[in-house]
Each structure stands twice: as structure tokens, then as C-alpha cells.
Amino acid sequence: MNESAIDVRGVRKRYGEVLAVDDVSFGVSAGRLYGLIGHNGAGKSTLIRLMLGLLAPDAGSIGILGEPVLGSRFREVRRRIGYLPENVSLYDNLTGAETLRFYADMKAVDARACAPLLQRLQLADAAHRPVRTYSKGMRQRLGFAQALLGDPRVLFLDEPTSGLDPEGIREFYRLLHDLKQQGVTVLLSSHNLAQLQDRVDGLALIRGGRLQAAGTIQQLREALNLPVRIHAAWHPHVNGGPRELLRGIRGCTIETSQDGECTIACSQRDKVGVLSALLAAAHAPNDLRVQEPSLEDVFLGYSIAPEQDENAQP
Amino acid sequence: MRNLDLRVLLVLARKEFWDRLRNRWVIAVAGIFTVFALVIAYFGTAQGGAVGFHGMDVTITSLVSLVIYLVPLIALMLGYDAVVGERERGSLDLLLSQPISRLELLLGKYLGLAAALAVSTVAGFGLVGVVLSYGVGLPALARYGGFVLSTLALGCTFLSLAVLLSVKAANRVTASGMAIASWFLLVLVYDLILLGLMVATSGQPYADVFPALLLLNPADVFRILNVYAMEEMRALYGLATAMPGTLTNPWLLGAVMLAWIVVPLALAYRSFRTP
């Protein structure tokens, strides 16, 4: 059993009239890659700032690596935390190397750790140029290098891939994967659902400051009972099609497109039955594609059916 | 209060200091001080029809009336941005997420800025001091040294005030407005109000209160420290009876200056300590 690296319990934060975070609870086990999903302004950044002790909650408690945030020993915990803020703001007058050195000094990290990090994030060539000459992606990578100083055990990354090009994004997730292998817990926020889809171990959906659901993508899919889409195509001269084949399975909807491809929508439970029926037929389809509901479908599903909250608690 | 980590203080102070050194703030301010001090030393008495160096005490008196306007303004401009600037640019969160305390952040920044101010003050006025030292005795030079030191103290009091404004202000524009207002109030208006009150009440019922009220303004403390505390100056201006002897005690004045540094910083910490 993994220890809980992040433990958020009943946290509430109010800014004047606005309830920015409303009774949010979730936990992240050590070594997991966890996504915080929500629109801009949903409360993701506030939640991250609460977890870092940059804000004090009005109610509830947060523990990081077993220590209460803002408790007497939290300063030590901060040595083992890396943080990349949203739209990271660095000092324009410092060079990349100087920037990293400054944060290393504050964390009491050996200055010799800086050069390999710059190398790792492909900033070695620009290390001695002032940050004001950096592109947005380079700033983001320098911010990430800063977060990695001192081999943190927990990483908080707020919209970490904004400003990165597709190649940069892939490289970024490859790095996160390596870190995960070393047992680092990563919490990252994003509104880019497609990007997180196959990469996170678990996620929390935040809307209007409230936790709508938390768990693995599969758990959330099942809780919503979103339909699976099966695309099937037959040779043009084959007669019959799926309608008769699937007569025995209720609750399926079948659409046929102009070019003869069928899209069958069925529940998760019936997925295997539908596929077996299709394959067992005398005229089996010559092509099949199974499309699981995407993270976007899940996200939209929860915005349409918010009352299903409780079902998806992990 | 938690223990202060000196290493962290040094890291933060060093960054502030190097920033000011690199953007040439230190050299620019030192240059301003040098030019003004030289001009005043040699042409300060031109209105009286004479040009040239007329002795250390006259020079210090003229310099005091310049420094009392210039240094508070420079210190306020140096410090008003310290916290609110980081907040507005969005770099404060990252700083506060580091294993440092909020007290260390405030003090580290303050010390770094004070060091920048100290280097420009000592370099700017010190250079002139070397030039002026030809032909004057050691006591006169010591008095000049005292003037430079009190100038630095004056700068540090307004820098402390600036850091307080920087913590309190919601944004940089407000902070700079508050800084200019403080300068206007403490440097320009305060004495006028006191004088007005003194004349309006004929100075009679509150004769002891007015000199004490001067201690509530670091600019006035600086003036008393440099002018009234000098025996010759008091005789020269016929002010020997204007200030009670106890209030011109340099130790008391020094303690008041120190309070003007510590109290605004403590207030700044009080409002900055809770996230």
C-alpha cells in the first residue's frame, strides 16, 4: 500500500463573495501522475496554491508527504517540493544559469546540480543569455528545471505545457514518466483534456470550485456509463450489415454513414457481447475500431449530469 | 519567532544588491550624490557673494538641506517595488514556495536594498569627503563622517517605510502613489503644519510638545542630528534655546532613527506573515 503523498480534506477557500474552492477532498498516492482538470477559473490554481501553503484555507486541512501544510515542519517539506506556477514569471535580467542558481541557493541545493538540469531541458546553449531573450517555451522549460532542483518527491505543475510546441510537450511527458519511475508524485493541472488522456493515473474534475469527480479515467467512464462507439465496415458487396446481427442486444444504436461504415453505440457492459456477435457472424466486418469515451466526453458528461458526483468517488 | 536562516537572508539580499548594481542604480545614485556634494561644497555660499570651500560645518549644513529632500525620495523609489513588484509580475508565489520564511524574504530584500543604498551613499559622499579633507582637521572630517552615517540612517528609515508600503499596496501604481504621498507629507508638509500650529497657539501651552513632535518624523530627526547637535551651528543660528538639551542627545536621536527602521519593518511583517 502506497502512502498518501497529497491528502486534501474538506478544503474551502473564499475570496470575498466568490467561493473559489468549495469542500474539496481527494488524495494522491506516492509515485502517481495525477491530473487536476477544469476550465480556466474553475479553482485549479487556487487549489494548488492552497496545497503549497501560499494561501490558507478557510476550512479543511491539507497534508503533503504526511506533514500538515503551514505546520511547523512544512519548511522542511518545501525542500522536497517542486512548483511550476501557471505562466511562470522569472527575472528577465538574470540569465538562465543565474536564475537556476538563485533558486538552488534558496533550496540549499548544490550549484553543480544546475548545469545537468539545463542540459536535460535543452537550455544549455541559452544558459548564459538573459531570460528576457527567451521564448515562452524556453521560459516554461527553465521554470520546470527550477521545479526539479533538489530532486523533489512531489511536483506541483500548474498548466505546465502551455507555451510548449508538440515536440516539447512529448519531451515533457517523457521526463514526467522518468520521474514517476523514480517514485516522484506529480500533480498537474490542465484544461487540455486530450493531452492528459492516456498519461495520468488518476484525475480530479473541478468545476466552479467544487470537486465533481475523482478517480481513474476508467472509473469515471463507468460511473457515467458513457457509451462505447464501435466502428465497423464491411466489403461493399456483402449484404446484411449489423442490424440483424445485433438484434439480441438491446440498447444499441446503429448509424450507417454514406460510405457504408456503421457506428454502433453501446454500453460498457455490452461491449464484448457486441464485438463477439460481429466477429461470429458469417459475414464478419473487414475492419473494426473501438472508441472508448474520451476524457472530453467524461468531462462533458459530468457537466451535463453533475448529480452523479457521489458515484465516482474513488 | 522562528530562527532566521542567515544563508537564506544572504541569498535574497545578494540578489537585490546585484540587481541594483547591474542596472546601474548604485553608480547613478552615487554619481548624483558626488555631483551635488561638490557643487554645494564649492558654490553653496554663492548667494552670499562668495565662491569656494568655506569650511566643513557650513558645507554640512548646506548638504543637510539638500539630503533631507533627496535621500528620502531615492529610498522610497528604491523600496516601494520590493514586494508588490514581485506580486504583480507573478514571481512572488514561486519565491514563497521555496523553503524560506516570510520574515526572511522581507529582511533579505531590505538588507540587499539597504546595502545598495549604503554603497551609493558612502561612495558618493565619501569621494567628496576625501576631496574636502585637504586642509581641514580631523574633527571636521569626523563631523562629515557623522553626516554621511546619518544620511545613510535617514535613507534606511524611508526604505523601511517603502517596504511597508510595498507590502500593504494592492499594486505598483498604488505603492508608488503612496510613496510619493509619504515623501510629500513627511518631508514637505509636516514641518509646515508644526510651524503653523506653533504660531497659531503662540507656542505657549504646548511648548514642550512641539520639539517632541519633531521626533515623530525621521527627516526632522536627521536635521536635528546634524544641525542642532553641532555646538557651532546652534550658536550660529541662535537656536541654542529652541530645542531642549535632552532632545538633541545624539543617543536618543540615534535610538529614534533605529525605531523608525524597526517599526515599519515590524508592521510590514505583521501584515505579510499570514498567507
Coordinates of C-alpha atoms in Angstrom, one line a residue:
Chain A
M1 CA 0.0 0.0 0.0
N2 CA 1.4 3.4 -1.0
E3 CA 1.5 6.2 1.5
S4 CA -0.5 9.2 0.5
A5 CA 1.7 12.0 -0.9
I6 CA -1.1 14.5 -1.1
D7 CA -4.1 14.5 1.1
V8 CA -6.7 17.2 0.7
R9 CA -9.7 17.1 3.1
G10 CA -12.8 19.3 3.1
V11 CA -10.9 22.3 1.8
R12 CA -12.7 25.6 1.3
K13 CA -11.4 29.0 0.3
R14 CA -13.5 32.1 -0.2
Y15 CA -12.4 35.3 -2.0
G16 CA -14.9 37.9 -0.8
E17 CA -18.1 36.8 -2.4
V18 CA -16.7 34.1 -4.5
L19 CA -16.3 30.6 -3.2
A20 CA -13.1 29.7 -5.1
V21 CA -12.7 26.2 -3.6
D22 CA -15.7 24.5 -2.0
D23 CA -15.3 21.5 0.2
V24 CA -12.8 19.6 -2.0
S25 CA -11.3 16.3 -0.8
F26 CA -9.0 13.9 -2.7
G27 CA -5.8 12.0 -2.2
V28 CA -2.8 11.2 -4.4
S29 CA -0.7 8.1 -3.6
A30 CA 3.1 8.4 -3.9
G31 CA 4.5 7.8 -7.3
R32 CA 1.3 8.7 -9.2
L33 CA 0.8 11.1 -12.0
Y34 CA -2.4 13.0 -11.1
G35 CA -4.4 15.4 -13.2
L36 CA -6.4 18.3 -12.0
I37 CA -8.9 19.1 -14.8
G38 CA -11.2 22.0 -15.2
H39 CA -11.9 25.1 -17.2
N40 CA -9.9 28.3 -16.6
G41 CA -11.1 29.8 -13.4
A42 CA -12.5 26.6 -12.1
G43 CA -10.3 26.8 -9.0
K44 CA -7.3 24.6 -10.0
S45 CA -4.7 27.2 -9.4
T46 CA -6.2 28.2 -6.1
L47 CA -6.2 24.6 -5.1
I48 CA -2.5 24.2 -6.0
R49 CA -1.7 27.4 -4.1
L50 CA -3.5 26.1 -1.1
M51 CA -1.5 22.8 -1.3
L52 CA 1.7 24.8 -1.3
G53 CA 0.7 26.9 1.7
L54 CA 0.7 30.1 -0.4
L55 CA -2.9 30.6 0.7
A56 CA -4.5 29.5 4.0
P57 CA -7.8 27.6 3.6
D58 CA -10.9 28.9 5.4
A59 CA -11.8 25.3 6.3
G60 CA -10.4 21.8 6.0
S61 CA -6.8 20.5 6.0
I62 CA -4.1 19.6 3.6
G63 CA -1.2 17.2 4.2
I64 CA 1.9 16.9 1.9
L65 CA 4.2 13.9 2.4
G66 CA 2.5 13.4 5.7
E67 CA 3.0 16.9 7.1
P68 CA 0.3 19.5 7.5
V69 CA 0.7 22.4 5.2
L70 CA 1.8 25.5 7.1
G71 CA 2.7 23.3 10.1
S72 CA 5.9 23.8 12.0
R73 CA 7.8 21.2 9.8
F74 CA 6.4 22.3 6.5
R75 CA 9.5 24.3 5.7
E76 CA 11.4 21.0 5.5
V77 CA 8.7 19.6 3.3
R78 CA 9.2 22.5 0.9
R79 CA 12.7 21.3 0.2
R80 CA 11.2 18.2 -1.2
I81 CA 8.5 20.0 -3.3
G82 CA 8.9 21.4 -6.8
Y83 CA 6.5 24.0 -8.1
L84 CA 5.9 25.4 -11.6
P85 CA 3.4 28.2 -11.4
E86 CA 1.0 28.9 -14.2
N87 CA 2.6 31.3 -16.8
V88 CA 5.8 31.2 -14.7
S89 CA 7.3 34.6 -14.1
L90 CA 11.1 34.6 -13.9
Y91 CA 13.5 37.5 -13.6
D92 CA 14.2 39.0 -17.0
N93 CA 17.5 40.5 -16.1
L94 CA 19.1 37.2 -14.9
T95 CA 20.5 34.6 -17.3
G96 CA 19.0 31.1 -17.3
A97 CA 22.0 29.8 -15.4
E98 CA 21.8 32.6 -12.8
T99 CA 18.0 32.0 -12.4
L100 CA 18.6 28.4 -11.6
R101 CA 21.4 29.2 -9.3
F102 CA 19.3 31.7 -7.3
Y103 CA 16.6 29.1 -6.7
A104 CA 19.2 26.4 -6.0
D105 CA 20.8 28.7 -3.3
M106 CA 17.5 29.2 -1.7
K107 CA 16.8 25.5 -1.6
A108 CA 20.4 24.8 -0.4
V109 CA 20.9 22.7 -3.5
D110 CA 24.5 22.2 -4.7
A111 CA 25.2 24.6 -7.6
R112 CA 26.6 21.8 -9.5
A113 CA 23.1 20.4 -10.0
C114 CA 22.2 23.3 -12.3
A115 CA 24.2 22.6 -15.4
P116 CA 22.8 19.0 -15.9
L117 CA 19.3 20.3 -15.4
L118 CA 19.8 22.9 -18.1
Q119 CA 21.2 20.2 -20.3
R120 CA 18.3 18.0 -19.6
L121 CA 15.8 20.7 -20.6
Q122 CA 17.8 21.7 -23.7
L123 CA 18.7 25.1 -22.3
A124 CA 22.4 24.6 -22.2
D125 CA 23.0 26.7 -25.3
A126 CA 20.9 29.6 -23.9
A127 CA 22.2 29.2 -20.3
H128 CA 24.1 32.5 -20.4
R129 CA 21.6 34.6 -22.2
P130 CA 19.2 36.8 -20.2
V131 CA 15.8 35.4 -19.7
R132 CA 14.2 38.4 -21.4
T133 CA 15.5 36.9 -24.7
Y134 CA 13.8 33.6 -24.1
S135 CA 10.7 32.3 -25.9
K136 CA 7.7 31.3 -23.9
G137 CA 8.5 27.7 -24.3
M138 CA 12.1 28.3 -23.1
R139 CA 10.8 30.1 -20.0
Q140 CA 8.5 27.3 -19.3
R141 CA 11.4 24.8 -19.6
L142 CA 13.5 26.9 -17.3
G143 CA 10.6 27.1 -14.8
F144 CA 10.4 23.3 -15.0
A145 CA 14.2 23.0 -14.4
Q146 CA 13.7 25.2 -11.3
A147 CA 11.0 22.9 -10.1
L148 CA 13.3 19.9 -10.5
L149 CA 16.0 21.3 -8.3
G150 CA 16.9 19.2 -5.3
D151 CA 15.2 16.0 -6.6
P152 CA 11.7 16.8 -5.3
R153 CA 9.4 14.0 -4.1
V154 CA 6.3 15.9 -5.1
L155 CA 5.8 18.1 -8.1
F156 CA 3.0 20.7 -8.5
L157 CA 2.8 21.8 -12.1
D158 CA 0.2 24.4 -13.0
E159 CA -0.7 24.3 -16.7
P160 CA 2.9 23.0 -17.4
T161 CA 2.6 22.5 -21.2
S162 CA 1.3 26.0 -22.1
G163 CA 3.7 27.6 -24.5
L164 CA 5.4 24.3 -25.4
D165 CA 5.3 23.0 -29.0
P166 CA 4.1 19.4 -29.7
E167 CA 7.7 18.1 -29.6
G168 CA 8.3 19.9 -26.3
I169 CA 5.1 18.5 -24.9
R170 CA 6.1 15.0 -25.8
E171 CA 9.6 15.5 -24.3
F172 CA 7.9 17.0 -21.2
Y173 CA 5.7 13.9 -20.6
R174 CA 8.7 11.6 -21.3
L175 CA 10.5 13.4 -18.4
L176 CA 7.5 13.1 -16.2
H177 CA 7.4 9.4 -17.0
D178 CA 11.0 9.0 -15.9
L179 CA 10.3 10.9 -12.7
K180 CA 7.4 8.7 -12.0
Q181 CA 9.7 5.7 -12.3
Q182 CA 11.8 7.2 -9.6
G183 CA 8.7 7.4 -7.3
V184 CA 8.0 11.1 -7.7
T185 CA 4.4 12.1 -7.2
V186 CA 3.2 14.6 -9.8
L187 CA 0.1 16.7 -9.7
L188 CA -0.5 18.7 -12.8
S189 CA -3.4 20.9 -13.8
S190 CA -4.6 21.3 -17.3
H191 CA -7.6 22.2 -19.4
N192 CA -6.2 20.3 -22.3
L193 CA -8.1 17.1 -21.8
A194 CA -6.8 15.3 -24.9
Q195 CA -3.2 15.7 -23.7
L196 CA -3.8 14.1 -20.3
Q197 CA -6.0 11.3 -21.6
D198 CA -3.5 8.5 -21.7
R199 CA -0.9 9.9 -19.4
V200 CA -2.5 10.3 -16.0
D201 CA -3.0 7.6 -13.4
G202 CA -5.9 9.5 -11.8
L203 CA -7.7 12.7 -12.0
A204 CA -10.0 15.1 -10.3
L205 CA -12.6 17.1 -12.2
I206 CA -13.1 20.6 -10.8
R207 CA -15.9 22.9 -11.8
G208 CA -16.9 26.1 -10.1
G209 CA -14.6 25.3 -7.2
R210 CA -16.3 22.0 -6.5
L211 CA -14.9 18.5 -7.0
Q212 CA -17.2 16.9 -9.5
A213 CA -15.5 13.5 -9.6
A214 CA -12.1 11.9 -8.8
G215 CA -10.6 8.5 -9.8
T216 CA -9.1 6.8 -12.8
I217 CA -10.4 7.7 -16.2
Q218 CA -11.9 4.2 -16.4
Q219 CA -13.7 4.6 -13.1
L220 CA -15.2 7.9 -14.2
R221 CA -16.3 6.4 -17.5
E222 CA -18.0 3.6 -15.8
A223 CA -19.6 5.9 -13.3
L224 CA -21.1 7.9 -16.0
N225 CA -21.9 4.9 -18.1
L226 CA -20.9 6.7 -21.3
P227 CA -21.4 4.7 -24.5
V228 CA -18.5 2.9 -26.3
R229 CA -18.5 3.5 -30.0
I230 CA -17.7 0.6 -32.3
H231 CA -17.0 1.5 -35.9
A232 CA -17.4 -1.4 -38.3
A233 CA -17.0 -1.7 -42.1
W234 CA -17.9 -4.5 -44.5
H235 CA -16.9 -5.2 -48.0
P236 CA -19.3 -3.3 -50.3
H237 CA -20.8 -6.5 -51.9
V238 CA -21.7 -8.0 -48.5
N239 CA -25.3 -7.9 -47.7
G240 CA -26.9 -7.9 -44.2
G241 CA -25.0 -5.5 -42.1
P242 CA -25.2 -5.3 -38.3
R243 CA -28.9 -4.8 -37.8
E244 CA -29.7 -8.5 -37.8
L245 CA -26.5 -9.5 -36.0
L246 CA -27.2 -7.3 -33.1
R247 CA -30.9 -8.0 -32.7
G248 CA -30.3 -9.8 -29.5
I249 CA -28.5 -6.9 -27.8
R250 CA -30.8 -4.2 -26.5
G251 CA -29.9 -0.5 -26.0
C252 CA -27.6 -0.3 -29.1
T253 CA -27.9 2.5 -31.5
I254 CA -26.7 2.0 -35.0
E255 CA -25.9 4.6 -37.6
T256 CA -24.8 3.9 -41.1
S257 CA -22.8 6.5 -42.9
Q258 CA -22.9 7.2 -46.7
D259 CA -19.8 5.1 -47.4
G260 CA -21.3 2.1 -45.6
E261 CA -19.5 2.3 -42.3
C262 CA -21.6 1.6 -39.3
T263 CA -21.2 3.2 -35.9
I264 CA -22.6 1.2 -33.1
A265 CA -23.0 2.9 -29.7
C266 CA -23.4 0.5 -26.8
S267 CA -22.9 0.5 -23.0
Q268 CA -19.5 -0.6 -21.5
R269 CA -21.3 -3.8 -20.3
D270 CA -22.4 -4.8 -23.8
K271 CA -19.1 -4.0 -25.5
V272 CA -17.7 -7.5 -25.5
G273 CA -21.1 -9.0 -26.5
V274 CA -21.4 -6.7 -29.5
L275 CA -17.9 -7.4 -30.6
S276 CA -18.3 -11.2 -30.3
A277 CA -21.6 -11.1 -32.2
L278 CA -20.0 -9.1 -35.0
L279 CA -17.0 -11.4 -35.3
A280 CA -19.0 -14.6 -35.0
A281 CA -21.2 -13.6 -38.0
A282 CA -20.9 -15.4 -41.3
H283 CA -20.1 -12.1 -42.9
A284 CA -17.7 -10.6 -40.3
P285 CA -16.7 -7.0 -40.8
N286 CA -13.4 -6.5 -42.5
D287 CA -12.5 -3.6 -40.2
L288 CA -13.3 -2.7 -36.6
R289 CA -12.4 0.2 -34.4
V290 CA -13.4 0.5 -30.8
Q291 CA -13.6 4.1 -29.5
E292 CA -13.7 4.5 -25.7
P293 CA -15.2 7.6 -24.4
S294 CA -12.5 10.3 -24.3
L295 CA -11.6 12.4 -21.3
E296 CA -13.5 15.2 -23.1
D297 CA -16.6 13.0 -23.2
V298 CA -16.2 12.3 -19.5
F299 CA -15.7 16.0 -18.7
L300 CA -18.8 16.9 -20.8
G301 CA -20.7 14.0 -19.2
Y302 CA -20.1 15.5 -15.8
S303 CA -21.2 18.9 -16.8
I304 CA -24.5 17.5 -18.1
A305 CA -25.0 15.2 -15.2
P306 CA -23.4 16.8 -12.2
E307 CA -25.8 14.9 -9.8
Q308 CA -23.9 11.7 -10.4
D309 CA -21.0 13.1 -8.3
E310 CA -21.0 10.6 -5.5
N311 CA -20.9 7.5 -7.7
A312 CA -17.4 8.4 -8.9
Q313 CA -15.6 8.9 -5.6
P314 CA -12.6 6.6 -5.5
Chain B
M1 CA 9.7 34.0 16.3
R2 CA 11.4 31.3 14.3
N3 CA 15.1 31.2 13.8
L4 CA 16.4 33.2 10.9
D5 CA 18.5 31.3 8.4
L6 CA 21.4 33.6 7.6
R7 CA 22.2 31.8 4.4
V8 CA 18.8 32.5 3.0
L9 CA 19.0 36.1 4.1
L10 CA 22.3 36.4 2.3
V11 CA 20.9 34.8 -0.9
L12 CA 18.0 37.2 -1.0
A13 CA 20.0 40.2 -0.1
R14 CA 22.7 39.4 -2.6
K15 CA 20.1 39.2 -5.4
E16 CA 18.6 42.6 -4.6
F17 CA 22.0 44.2 -4.3
W18 CA 23.3 42.7 -7.6
D19 CA 20.2 43.7 -9.4
R20 CA 20.8 47.3 -8.4
L21 CA 24.5 47.1 -9.2
R22 CA 23.8 45.6 -12.6
N23 CA 21.0 48.0 -13.7
R24 CA 23.5 50.8 -12.7
W25 CA 21.2 52.2 -10.0
V26 CA 24.1 52.2 -7.5
I27 CA 26.5 54.1 -9.8
A28 CA 23.8 56.5 -10.9
V29 CA 22.8 57.5 -7.3
A30 CA 26.5 57.6 -6.2
G31 CA 27.1 60.0 -9.1
I32 CA 24.2 62.2 -8.2
F33 CA 25.5 62.4 -4.6
T34 CA 29.0 63.2 -5.7
V35 CA 28.0 66.0 -8.1
F36 CA 25.6 67.6 -5.6
A37 CA 28.0 67.4 -2.8
L38 CA 30.8 69.0 -4.8
V39 CA 28.6 71.7 -6.2
I40 CA 27.3 72.6 -2.7
A41 CA 30.7 72.5 -1.1
Y42 CA 32.1 75.0 -3.6
F43 CA 29.2 77.0 -4.7
G44 CA 26.8 76.6 -1.8
T45 CA 27.6 80.1 -0.5
A46 CA 27.4 81.8 -3.9
Q47 CA 24.2 83.6 -2.9
G48 CA 26.3 85.3 -0.2
G49 CA 28.6 86.6 -3.0
A50 CA 31.5 84.2 -2.3
V51 CA 32.5 81.1 -4.1
G52 CA 34.8 78.4 -2.7
F53 CA 35.0 76.0 0.2
H54 CA 34.0 77.8 3.4
G55 CA 34.7 75.2 6.0
M56 CA 33.1 71.8 6.8
D57 CA 30.3 73.0 9.1
V58 CA 28.8 75.4 6.5
T59 CA 29.1 72.6 3.9
I60 CA 27.4 70.1 6.1
T61 CA 24.6 72.5 6.8
S62 CA 24.0 73.1 3.1
L63 CA 24.2 69.4 2.3
V64 CA 21.7 68.6 5.0
S65 CA 19.1 70.8 3.4
L66 CA 19.7 69.0 0.1
V67 CA 19.9 65.5 1.5
I68 CA 16.7 65.9 3.5
Y69 CA 14.7 66.2 0.3
L70 CA 16.7 63.9 -2.0
V71 CA 17.5 60.8 0.1
P72 CA 14.0 60.1 1.3
L73 CA 12.8 60.2 -2.3
I74 CA 15.6 58.0 -3.5
A75 CA 15.0 55.5 -0.7
L76 CA 11.2 55.4 -1.3
M77 CA 11.7 54.9 -5.0
L78 CA 14.2 52.1 -4.3
G79 CA 11.9 50.2 -2.0
Y80 CA 8.3 50.7 -3.0
D81 CA 8.5 47.9 -5.6
A82 CA 10.2 45.3 -3.4
V83 CA 7.2 43.1 -2.6
V84 CA 4.3 44.5 -4.7
G85 CA 6.5 44.3 -7.8
E86 CA 7.1 40.6 -7.3
R87 CA 3.4 40.1 -6.6
E88 CA 2.3 41.9 -9.7
R89 CA 4.8 40.2 -12.0
G90 CA 3.8 36.9 -10.6
S91 CA 7.2 35.8 -9.2
L92 CA 6.2 36.1 -5.5
D93 CA 4.4 32.7 -5.4
L94 CA 7.5 30.9 -6.6
L95 CA 9.6 32.7 -4.1
L96 CA 7.2 31.9 -1.2
S97 CA 7.0 28.2 -2.3
Q98 CA 10.8 27.9 -1.5
P99 CA 11.9 26.7 1.9
I100 CA 12.2 30.2 3.2
S101 CA 10.1 32.1 5.8
R102 CA 8.2 35.3 5.0
L103 CA 10.3 37.2 7.6
E104 CA 13.5 36.1 5.8
L105 CA 12.0 37.3 2.5
L106 CA 11.3 40.7 3.9
L107 CA 14.5 41.1 5.8
G108 CA 16.6 39.7 2.9
K109 CA 15.2 42.1 0.5
Y110 CA 15.5 45.0 2.9
L111 CA 19.1 44.2 3.7
G112 CA 20.0 43.9 0.0
L113 CA 18.4 47.3 -0.9
A114 CA 19.9 48.9 2.2
A115 CA 23.3 47.7 1.0
A116 CA 22.8 49.2 -2.4
L117 CA 21.8 52.5 -0.7
A118 CA 24.8 52.3 1.6
V119 CA 27.3 51.7 -1.2
S120 CA 26.0 54.6 -3.2
T121 CA 25.8 56.9 -0.2
V122 CA 29.3 56.1 1.1
A123 CA 30.8 56.1 -2.4
G124 CA 29.1 59.3 -3.5
F125 CA 29.6 61.4 -0.3
G126 CA 32.8 59.6 0.7
L127 CA 34.6 60.6 -2.5
V128 CA 33.7 64.2 -1.9
G129 CA 34.9 63.8 1.7
V130 CA 38.3 62.8 0.5
V131 CA 38.5 65.9 -1.7
L132 CA 37.3 68.1 1.1
S133 CA 39.6 66.6 3.7
Y134 CA 42.6 68.6 2.4
G135 CA 43.3 71.4 4.8
V136 CA 40.6 70.6 7.3
G137 CA 41.3 69.0 10.7
L138 CA 40.4 65.5 11.9
P139 CA 37.4 66.7 14.0
A140 CA 35.8 68.4 10.9
L141 CA 36.3 65.2 9.0
A142 CA 34.7 63.2 11.8
R143 CA 31.7 65.5 11.7
Y144 CA 31.5 64.9 7.9
G145 CA 31.7 61.2 8.6
G146 CA 28.8 61.6 11.1
F147 CA 26.8 63.4 8.4
V148 CA 27.4 60.5 5.9
L149 CA 26.3 58.0 8.5
S150 CA 23.2 59.9 9.5
T151 CA 22.4 60.3 5.7
L152 CA 22.5 56.5 5.5
A153 CA 20.3 56.2 8.5
L154 CA 17.8 58.6 7.0
G155 CA 17.8 56.5 3.8
C156 CA 17.2 53.3 5.8
T157 CA 14.2 54.8 7.7
F158 CA 12.5 55.7 4.4
L159 CA 13.5 52.4 2.8
S160 CA 11.8 50.7 5.8
L161 CA 8.7 52.8 5.2
A162 CA 8.8 51.9 1.5
V163 CA 8.9 48.2 2.2
L164 CA 5.9 48.6 4.5
L165 CA 4.0 50.4 1.7
S166 CA 5.1 47.7 -0.7
V167 CA 3.5 45.0 1.5
K168 CA 0.3 47.0 2.0
A169 CA -0.3 48.3 -1.5
A170 CA -2.5 46.3 -3.9
N171 CA -0.5 47.1 -6.9
R172 CA 2.6 49.0 -8.0
V173 CA 0.8 52.2 -9.1
T174 CA -0.8 52.5 -5.6
A175 CA 2.5 51.7 -4.0
S176 CA 4.3 54.5 -5.9
G177 CA 1.5 56.9 -5.2
M178 CA 1.7 56.1 -1.5
A179 CA 5.5 56.5 -1.6
I180 CA 5.2 60.0 -3.2
A181 CA 2.5 60.9 -0.7
S182 CA 4.7 59.8 2.2
W183 CA 7.5 61.9 0.9
F184 CA 5.3 64.9 0.5
L185 CA 3.8 64.6 4.0
L186 CA 7.0 63.8 5.9
V187 CA 9.5 65.9 4.0
L188 CA 7.4 68.9 2.9
V189 CA 4.2 69.3 4.8
Y190 CA 5.0 68.0 8.3
D191 CA 7.2 70.9 9.4
L192 CA 4.9 73.5 7.9
I193 CA 2.0 72.1 9.9
L194 CA 4.0 72.1 13.1
L195 CA 5.2 75.6 12.4
G196 CA 1.6 76.7 11.7
L197 CA 0.3 75.1 14.9
M198 CA 3.1 76.7 16.9
V199 CA 2.3 80.1 15.5
A200 CA -1.4 79.7 15.9
T201 CA -1.1 78.7 19.5
S202 CA 1.7 81.2 20.1
G203 CA 3.8 78.2 21.2
Q204 CA 2.7 78.7 24.7
P205 CA 0.5 75.9 26.0
Y206 CA 2.4 73.1 24.4
A207 CA 5.9 74.4 24.4
D208 CA 7.4 71.0 25.4
V209 CA 5.2 69.1 22.9
F210 CA 6.5 70.6 19.7
P211 CA 10.1 69.6 19.9
A212 CA 8.9 66.1 20.8
L213 CA 6.7 66.0 17.8
L214 CA 9.7 66.6 15.6
L215 CA 11.0 63.2 16.7
L216 CA 8.0 61.6 15.0
N217 CA 9.5 62.5 11.7
P218 CA 12.8 60.8 10.6
A219 CA 13.6 63.8 8.4
D220 CA 13.4 66.1 11.3
V221 CA 15.5 63.8 13.4
F222 CA 18.1 63.8 10.7
R223 CA 18.1 67.6 10.7
I224 CA 18.4 67.9 14.5
L225 CA 21.1 65.3 14.5
N226 CA 23.2 67.3 12.0
V227 CA 22.5 70.9 12.7
Y228 CA 21.2 71.3 16.2
A229 CA 23.6 68.9 17.7
M230 CA 26.5 70.9 16.4
E231 CA 27.6 73.4 19.0
E232 CA 28.8 75.9 16.5
M233 CA 25.7 75.7 14.4
R234 CA 23.4 76.3 17.3
A235 CA 25.4 79.4 18.2
L236 CA 25.4 80.4 14.5
Y237 CA 21.7 80.1 14.1
G238 CA 20.9 81.3 17.6
L239 CA 18.9 78.2 18.2
A240 CA 20.6 77.3 21.4
T241 CA 17.3 77.6 23.3
A242 CA 14.9 76.3 20.6
M243 CA 15.5 72.6 21.4
P244 CA 15.7 71.3 24.9
G245 CA 19.0 69.7 25.6
T246 CA 17.7 66.2 26.1
L247 CA 16.1 66.1 22.7
T248 CA 19.4 66.8 21.0
N249 CA 21.2 64.0 22.7
P250 CA 22.7 62.0 19.8
W251 CA 22.0 58.7 21.5
L252 CA 18.3 59.5 21.8
L253 CA 18.2 60.7 18.2
G254 CA 20.0 57.5 17.1
A255 CA 17.5 55.4 19.0
V256 CA 14.6 57.2 17.3
M257 CA 16.2 56.6 13.9
L258 CA 16.5 52.9 14.8
A259 CA 12.9 52.8 15.9
W260 CA 12.0 54.3 12.5
I261 CA 13.8 51.5 10.8
V262 CA 12.5 48.7 13.0
V263 CA 8.8 49.7 13.5
P264 CA 7.8 49.9 9.8
L265 CA 9.5 46.6 9.1
A266 CA 7.8 45.0 12.0
L267 CA 4.4 46.3 10.8
A268 CA 5.3 45.1 7.3
Y269 CA 6.0 41.6 8.7
R270 CA 2.8 41.7 10.7
S271 CA 0.7 42.2 7.6
F272 CA 2.8 39.9 5.4
R273 CA 3.3 36.9 7.8
T274 CA 0.0 35.2 7.2
P275 CA -0.7 33.8 3.8

